[in-house]
Amino acid sequence: MKKFVKHILLLSLLAGGFNQELIAQEDAPAKKVETVSPRYASDIKSLAVEPVIKNAFQIIIDLEPETLRDLVTLTEIPAPPFKEQKRAEKFREMMKSAGLDSVWIDTVGNVIGLRKGKTGRKTVVLEGHLDTVFPEGTDVTVKRHGDTLMAPGIGDDTRGLALVLAVLKSMQKASVKTDADILFIGTVGEEGLGDLRGVKHLFSSEGPKIDSYIAVDGSAIERIVYGGTGSHRYRVTFKGPGGHSYGNFGFVNPHNALASAIHYFNIAADTFTSHGIRTTYNVGMVGGGTSVNAIPFESWMEVDMRSEDAARLNGIDALLQSAIQRALKEENQLKRSGKDLTVEIKLVGDRPPGTQDASLPLIQRAIASSSYLGAPPAQLGISSTNSNTPIAKGVPAITIGAGGTGGGAHALNEWWINNKGHLGIQNALLLLVAEAGLVK
């Protein structure tokens, strides 16, 4: 088994980097290590020894075989970008089977289950995302190699969905009562060009009242995402009349403009990102053209820019816009005949950045909970997750790990091992009840 795991780690490295925590590639490099606040450590310890919570903890352990079956069942239901419907229907059915009377799918495809609290003065969310990065037709059959489960999406974020179900089942079976209402949610559109559309809808005028948000993504329970890395993503397309490379020589060439835009942007962005709050940029995709002897009629690129600071993100965005317009103007000035070049700039991704003070009760409870369960010192990180939206709107939010050990996120050889995975579920339960308030 050890040889097999080493082989998987090597494959992951060759495929673009081993990712023990599944979403660590989204992190800023620095992580803030936090010690436990004595006040919240005491509160969490007192909660954890309540008979009803101890009973729920044991139920979580007893449910482990069922939780693993849920993980496999959901993983083997494809949920490609913008096509999460089948998995959503199954997740809704599973939540109803767990004992929730009020479960529905909203207008964008989020699955929402309501567990009423005593007063309902507050609403707390526990959420995992339904979608994966893998296109339609990807083989998502779970393969077992000893204690290792392998399948695209098994960790990111199907394990999160299985955790949400396990917490719900344990609360139902142990009759855990809370003061606040709890929403158990499976969201759509967390990955890529999904652009957080599920969670954005939750915080729109059509969404429910939410006072506190706990997302589940990744594995390590000591890792707590408490800030949001914002991003702007564009698809930029230069368009011209096209023509024969010899017969229409002198027409505007979209490729020339695209190359100039990339060059001007790279030079300006390099200077901009060499200092100040971490800000990144990347031209990730380019395309266009039909033949070596044809002037292309269009040339396009997709650009990603990120920062945890809104002003910095807007600043590098302005540099991109300036580079595009400069390249457009220069190519049109070089034209000898034919129509002018035009450009279409389409925003395809807009994830809001945001930061929170580490002293917030939700964050302190998360630190205390993972510490109580024996995790290493809590690491507070900034990443791009479903927490971005609530954080940007001033709603306390974090993203926590689902437990176990995993790697290869966004790769076909993604894997997960149930290495004390029950601790991730117990951590989520303890944090959720602490945030929602236990009713004795």
CSV table of N, CA and C in Angstrom, one decimal, residues 324-382:
chain,number,residue,atom,x,y,z
A,324,ILE,N,-4.9,46.5,-24.2
A,324,ILE,CA,-5.8,46.1,-25.3
A,324,ILE,C,-6.0,47.2,-26.3
A,325,GLN,N,-6.4,48.4,-25.7
A,325,GLN,CA,-6.7,49.5,-26.6
A,325,GLN,C,-5.5,50.1,-27.3
A,326,ARG,N,-4.3,50.0,-26.7
A,326,ARG,CA,-3.1,50.5,-27.3
A,326,ARG,C,-2.8,49.6,-28.5
A,327,ALA,N,-2.9,48.2,-28.3
A,327,ALA,CA,-2.7,47.3,-29.4
A,327,ALA,C,-3.7,47.4,-30.5
A,328,LEU,N,-4.9,47.7,-30.2
A,328,LEU,CA,-6.0,47.9,-31.2
A,328,LEU,C,-5.7,49.1,-32.1
A,329,LYS,N,-5.3,50.2,-31.4
A,329,LYS,CA,-5.1,51.5,-32.1
A,329,LYS,C,-3.9,51.3,-33.0
A,330,GLU,N,-2.8,50.7,-32.6
A,330,GLU,CA,-1.6,50.6,-33.3
A,330,GLU,C,-1.8,49.7,-34.6
A,331,GLU,N,-2.5,48.6,-34.4
A,331,GLU,CA,-2.8,47.7,-35.6
A,331,GLU,C,-3.6,48.4,-36.6
A,332,ASN,N,-4.6,49.2,-36.2
A,332,ASN,CA,-5.4,49.9,-37.2
A,332,ASN,C,-4.6,51.0,-37.9
A,333,GLN,N,-3.6,51.6,-37.2
A,333,GLN,CA,-2.7,52.6,-37.8
A,333,GLN,C,-1.8,52.0,-38.9
A,334,LEU,N,-1.5,50.7,-38.7
A,334,LEU,CA,-0.7,50.0,-39.7
A,334,LEU,C,-1.4,49.5,-40.9
A,335,LYS,N,-2.7,49.5,-40.8
A,335,LYS,CA,-3.6,49.0,-41.9
A,335,LYS,C,-3.3,49.8,-43.2
A,336,ARG,N,-3.2,49.0,-44.3
A,336,ARG,CA,-3.0,49.6,-45.7
A,336,ARG,C,-4.3,49.6,-46.5
A,337,SER,N,-5.2,48.7,-46.2
A,337,SER,CA,-6.5,48.7,-46.8
A,337,SER,C,-7.5,47.8,-46.0
A,338,GLY,N,-8.8,47.9,-46.4
A,338,GLY,CA,-9.7,47.0,-45.7
A,338,GLY,C,-10.3,47.7,-44.5
A,339,LYS,N,-11.1,46.9,-43.8
A,339,LYS,CA,-11.9,47.4,-42.6
A,339,LYS,C,-11.0,47.5,-41.4
A,340,ASP,N,-11.4,48.3,-40.4
A,340,ASP,CA,-10.6,48.4,-39.2
A,340,ASP,C,-10.8,47.1,-38.3
A,341,LEU,N,-9.9,46.9,-37.5
A,341,LEU,CA,-9.9,45.8,-36.5
A,341,LEU,C,-10.8,46.3,-35.3
A,342,THR,N,-11.6,45.4,-34.8
A,342,THR,CA,-12.4,45.6,-33.6
A,342,THR,C,-12.0,44.7,-32.5
A,343,VAL,N,-12.4,45.0,-31.3
A,343,VAL,CA,-12.1,44.1,-30.1
A,343,VAL,C,-13.4,43.9,-29.3
A,344,GLU,N,-13.6,42.7,-28.8
A,344,GLU,CA,-14.7,42.3,-27.9
A,344,GLU,C,-14.0,41.9,-26.6
A,345,ILE,N,-14.4,42.5,-25.5
A,345,ILE,CA,-13.8,42.2,-24.2
A,345,ILE,C,-15.0,41.7,-23.3
A,346,LYS,N,-14.9,40.4,-23.0
A,346,LYS,CA,-16.0,39.8,-22.2
A,346,LYS,C,-15.5,39.3,-20.9
A,347,LEU,N,-16.1,39.9,-19.8
A,347,LEU,CA,-15.8,39.4,-18.5
A,347,LEU,C,-16.5,38.1,-18.2
A,348,VAL,N,-15.6,37.0,-18.0
A,348,VAL,CA,-16.2,35.7,-17.9
A,348,VAL,C,-16.0,35.1,-16.4
A,349,GLY,N,-15.4,35.9,-15.6
A,349,GLY,CA,-15.2,35.6,-14.2
A,349,GLY,C,-15.0,36.7,-13.3
A,350,ASP,N,-15.7,36.8,-12.2
A,350,ASP,CA,-15.6,38.0,-11.3
A,350,ASP,C,-15.8,37.5,-9.9
A,351,ARG,N,-14.7,37.1,-9.2
A,351,ARG,CA,-14.8,36.6,-7.9
A,351,ARG,C,-14.4,37.7,-6.9
A,352,PRO,N,-15.2,38.1,-6.0
A,352,PRO,CA,-14.9,39.3,-5.1
A,352,PRO,C,-13.8,38.9,-4.1
A,353,PRO,N,-12.9,39.8,-3.8
A,353,PRO,CA,-11.9,39.5,-2.8
A,353,PRO,C,-12.5,40.0,-1.4
A,354,GLY,N,-11.9,39.6,-0.4
A,354,GLY,CA,-12.3,40.1,0.9
A,354,GLY,C,-11.5,39.5,2.1
A,355,THR,N,-11.4,40.3,3.2
A,355,THR,CA,-10.7,39.8,4.3
A,355,THR,C,-11.6,40.0,5.6
A,356,GLN,N,-11.2,39.2,6.6
A,356,GLN,CA,-11.9,39.3,7.9
A,356,GLN,C,-10.9,39.3,9.0
A,357,ASP,N,-11.3,39.8,10.1
A,357,ASP,CA,-10.4,39.8,11.3
A,357,ASP,C,-10.5,38.4,11.9
A,358,ALA,N,-9.3,37.9,12.3
A,358,ALA,CA,-9.2,36.6,12.8
A,358,ALA,C,-9.9,36.5,14.2
A,359,SER,N,-10.3,37.6,14.8
A,359,SER,CA,-10.9,37.6,16.1
A,359,SER,C,-12.4,37.3,16.0
A,360,LEU,N,-13.0,37.2,14.8
A,360,LEU,CA,-14.4,36.9,14.6
A,360,LEU,C,-14.8,35.6,15.3
A,361,PRO,N,-15.9,35.5,16.0
A,361,PRO,CA,-16.3,34.3,16.7
A,361,PRO,C,-16.3,33.1,15.8
A,362,LEU,N,-16.7,33.1,14.6
A,362,LEU,CA,-16.7,32.0,13.7
A,362,LEU,C,-15.3,31.4,13.5
A,363,ILE,N,-14.4,32.3,13.3
A,363,ILE,CA,-13.0,31.9,13.0
A,363,ILE,C,-12.4,31.4,14.3
A,364,GLN,N,-12.6,32.0,15.4
A,364,GLN,CA,-12.1,31.5,16.7
A,364,GLN,C,-12.7,30.2,17.1
A,365,ARG,N,-14.0,30.0,16.8
A,365,ARG,CA,-14.6,28.7,17.1
A,365,ARG,C,-14.0,27.6,16.2
A,366,ALA,N,-13.7,27.9,14.9
A,366,ALA,CA,-13.1,26.9,14.0
A,366,ALA,C,-11.7,26.5,14.5
A,367,ILE,N,-10.9,27.5,15.0
A,367,ILE,CA,-9.6,27.2,15.5
A,367,ILE,C,-9.7,26.4,16.7
A,368,ALA,N,-10.6,26.7,17.6
A,368,ALA,CA,-10.7,25.9,18.9
A,368,ALA,C,-11.2,24.5,18.6
A,369,SER,N,-12.1,24.4,17.6
A,369,SER,CA,-12.7,23.1,17.4
A,369,SER,C,-11.7,22.1,16.8
A,370,SER,N,-10.9,22.6,15.8
A,370,SER,CA,-9.9,21.7,15.2
A,370,SER,C,-8.8,21.3,16.2
A,371,SER,N,-8.5,22.3,17.1
A,371,SER,CA,-7.5,22.1,18.1
A,371,SER,C,-8.0,21.0,19.1
A,372,TYR,N,-9.3,21.2,19.5
A,372,TYR,CA,-9.8,20.2,20.5
A,372,TYR,C,-9.8,18.8,20.0
A,373,LEU,N,-9.9,18.6,18.7
A,373,LEU,CA,-9.9,17.3,18.1
A,373,LEU,C,-8.5,16.8,17.8
A,374,GLY,N,-7.5,17.5,18.2
A,374,GLY,CA,-6.1,17.1,18.1
A,374,GLY,C,-5.4,17.4,16.8
A,375,ALA,N,-5.9,18.4,16.1
A,375,ALA,CA,-5.3,18.8,14.8
A,375,ALA,C,-4.0,19.6,15.1
A,376,PRO,N,-3.1,19.7,14.2
A,376,PRO,CA,-1.9,20.6,14.3
A,376,PRO,C,-2.4,22.1,14.5
A,377,PRO,N,-1.6,23.0,14.9
A,377,PRO,CA,-2.0,24.4,15.0
A,377,PRO,C,-2.7,24.9,13.8
A,378,ALA,N,-3.8,25.6,14.0
A,378,ALA,CA,-4.6,26.1,12.9
A,378,ALA,C,-3.8,27.0,12.0
A,379,GLN,N,-4.0,26.8,10.7
A,379,GLN,CA,-3.4,27.7,9.6
A,379,GLN,C,-4.5,28.5,8.9
A,380,LEU,N,-4.4,29.8,9.1
A,380,LEU,CA,-5.4,30.6,8.4
A,380,LEU,C,-4.8,31.0,7.1
A,381,GLY,N,-5.6,30.7,6.0
A,381,GLY,CA,-5.1,31.0,4.7
A,381,GLY,C,-6.1,31.8,3.9
A,382,ILE,N,-5.7,32.4,2.8
A,382,ILE,CA,-6.6,33.1,1.8
A,382,ILE,C,-6.6,32.3,0.5
